[in-house]
Structures are given as C-alpha cells and as structure tokens.
XYZ file of N, CA and C in Angstrom:
201
model
N 11.066 21.980 15.598
C 10.126 21.496 15.326
C 9.966 21.044 14.563
N 9.743 19.656 14.082
C 9.365 18.745 13.137
C 7.920 18.458 12.235
N 7.486 18.772 11.333
C 6.125 18.815 11.033
C 6.155 17.549 10.630
N 4.637 17.086 10.890
C 4.214 15.480 10.107
C 3.239 16.136 9.425
N 3.354 14.559 8.609
C 2.222 14.947 7.196
C 0.876 15.026 8.044
N 0.036 15.407 6.958
C -1.519 15.829 7.541
C -1.944 14.009 7.485
N -2.824 13.825 8.061
C -3.270 12.366 8.379
C -4.448 12.415 7.218
N -4.087 10.928 6.674
C -4.971 10.428 5.736
C -6.632 10.548 5.706
N -7.070 10.721 4.279
C -8.345 10.469 4.789
C -8.764 9.407 5.050
N -10.311 9.501 5.419
C -10.688 7.850 5.555
C -10.985 7.234 4.203
N -11.034 8.741 3.383
C -11.803 7.745 1.868
C -10.148 6.995 1.349
N -9.041 7.928 1.901
C -7.501 7.468 1.081
C -7.854 5.672 1.534
N -7.575 5.704 2.965
C -7.620 4.205 3.607
C -8.437 3.706 3.170
N -9.971 3.751 2.666
C -10.682 2.935 2.334
C -10.192 2.465 0.757
N -9.993 3.117 -0.095
C -9.475 3.457 -1.242
C -8.215 1.947 -0.884
N -7.639 2.621 -0.316
C -6.147 1.721 -0.435
C -6.669 0.149 0.436
N -7.485 -0.176 0.866
C -7.688 -1.456 1.736
C -8.894 -1.911 0.407
N -9.466 -1.230 -0.788
C -10.142 -2.083 -1.485
C -9.296 -2.181 -2.800
N -8.152 -1.982 -2.913
C -6.943 -1.804 -3.995
C -6.099 -2.966 -3.663
N -5.907 -3.704 -2.106
C -4.913 -4.263 -1.615
C -5.320 -5.535 -2.499
N -4.474 -6.592 -2.510
C -5.082 -8.131 -2.972
C -5.774 -8.855 -2.407
N -6.434 -9.185 -3.309
C -7.891 -9.887 -2.572
C -7.493 -10.854 -1.861
N -6.821 -11.737 -1.482
C -6.211 -12.865 -1.063
C -5.616 -12.176 0.458
N -5.423 -11.388 0.320
C -5.003 -10.234 2.058
C -6.197 -9.921 2.888
N -7.737 -9.549 1.666
C -8.422 -8.682 2.251
C -9.273 -10.040 2.931
N -9.317 -11.470 2.040
C -9.927 -12.509 2.854
C -9.419 -13.038 3.733
N -7.899 -13.106 3.641
C -6.897 -13.590 4.153
C -7.112 -13.793 6.020
N -7.719 -12.409 6.337
C -7.982 -11.641 7.527
C -9.148 -12.256 8.573
N -9.885 -13.160 7.298
C -11.117 -13.393 8.002
C -10.924 -15.084 8.066
N -9.256 -15.656 7.583
C -9.435 -17.342 7.600
C -9.464 -17.651 9.323
N -9.290 -18.914 9.958
C -9.402 -19.492 11.048
C -8.021 -19.621 11.436
N -7.221 -19.618 10.445
C -5.538 -20.288 10.623
C -4.986 -18.751 11.453
N -4.165 -18.960 12.154
C -3.424 -17.786 12.666
C -2.344 -17.469 11.731
N -1.630 -18.223 11.061
C -0.580 -18.127 10.246
C -1.044 -17.185 9.194
N -1.942 -17.665 8.567
C -2.549 -17.005 7.529
C -3.122 -15.774 7.547
N -3.378 -15.824 8.596
C -4.476 -14.379 9.106
C -3.301 -13.438 9.229
N -2.262 -13.518 10.457
C -0.757 -12.806 10.104
C -0.423 -12.490 8.967
N -0.030 -13.254 8.211
C 0.570 -12.938 6.498
C -0.753 -12.425 5.943
N -1.714 -12.084 6.182
C -2.941 -11.357 5.316
C -2.962 -9.820 5.672
N -2.577 -9.919 7.436
C -2.737 -8.688 7.918
C -1.727 -8.055 7.606
N 0.033 -8.906 7.594
C 0.929 -7.661 7.284
C 1.273 -7.359 5.289
N 0.099 -7.811 4.600
C 0.217 -7.630 3.432
C -0.908 -6.698 3.056
N -1.799 -6.825 3.730
C -2.674 -5.529 3.619
C -2.228 -4.210 4.230
N -1.481 -4.116 5.615
C -0.816 -2.945 5.888
C 0.392 -2.506 5.004
N 1.035 -3.657 4.431
C 1.967 -3.368 3.341
C 1.241 -2.413 2.056
N 0.053 -2.658 1.492
C -0.902 -2.531 0.416
C -1.417 -0.882 1.373
N -1.626 -0.832 2.137
C -2.296 0.273 2.798
C -0.928 1.546 2.151
N 0.138 1.201 3.397
C 1.014 2.098 3.610
C 1.731 2.644 2.002
N 1.920 1.458 1.095
C 2.811 1.484 0.019
C 1.752 2.543 -0.740
N 0.187 2.640 -1.114
C -0.833 3.117 -1.388
C -0.603 4.871 -1.275
N -0.839 4.855 0.360
C -0.776 6.182 1.092
C 0.475 6.902 0.375
N 1.748 6.147 0.687
C 2.825 7.274 0.303
C 3.718 7.169 -0.680
N 2.631 6.618 -2.174
C 2.957 6.309 -3.204
C 3.437 7.905 -3.770
N 4.548 8.043 -4.488
C 4.703 8.965 -4.948
C 5.094 8.677 -6.568
N 4.210 9.372 -7.115
C 5.032 9.274 -8.642
C 6.615 9.483 -9.314
N 7.112 8.851 -9.716
C 8.297 9.374 -9.883
C 8.643 9.938 -11.183
N 9.788 11.089 -10.948
C 9.792 12.050 -11.513
C 10.477 11.853 -13.006
N 9.973 11.984 -13.855
C 10.430 11.727 -15.102
C 11.937 12.539 -15.989
N 12.767 11.764 -15.917
C 14.287 12.340 -16.198
C 14.408 12.566 -18.069
N 14.147 13.274 -18.771
C 14.274 14.075 -19.864
C 15.902 12.936 -20.563
N 16.899 12.651 -19.528
C 17.619 12.025 -19.717
C 17.659 10.622 -19.756
N 16.501 9.867 -19.432
C 16.012 8.631 -19.576
C 15.716 8.005 -20.452
N 16.739 6.902 -21.243
C 15.896 6.308 -22.243
C 14.772 5.330 -22.197
N 13.756 5.909 -23.195
C 12.635 4.779 -23.073
C 12.901 3.142 -23.215
N 11.990 2.728 -23.110
C 12.202 1.365 -23.128
C 10.893 1.022 -24.557
N 11.850 0.009 -25.597
C 10.317 0.066 -26.707
C 9.244 -1.235 -26.490
N 8.353 -0.932 -26.910
C 6.955 -1.289 -26.347
C 7.082 -2.466 -27.580
C-alpha cells in the first residue's frame, strides 16, 4: 500500500498564495475569462511549486560560480 504525504497545512497554503505573483492574485478577480483562467493557472503553479519545493542538495564536486 502506497503512503501519501501529509496534507499541507492551511498556513503553508496561505503563505504560498501570498508568495504568488501579484498579477496572478489580482488577475483572478478580472472580468475577462481568459485573464482569470491564466491567473488561476499561475496561482495554482505557484502554490504547487512552493509546497513541493525541496532545497537542492549540495554537491562538493560542483564548482561555484564567481559573483
């Protein structure tokens, strides 16, 4: 039997929404169907990306870029 990850908390989802691009948060209120759909897609993408974001592992063999 496959185990599922625990559900994200409301606080995590709220943080993800607030971290989404401003145009997407405002765009879901637009009267235009196309803009509303594009904004909703971007908002969903931002939420999923933030909730499933994992820090990249550090590889000691990886060269660093000069700043």
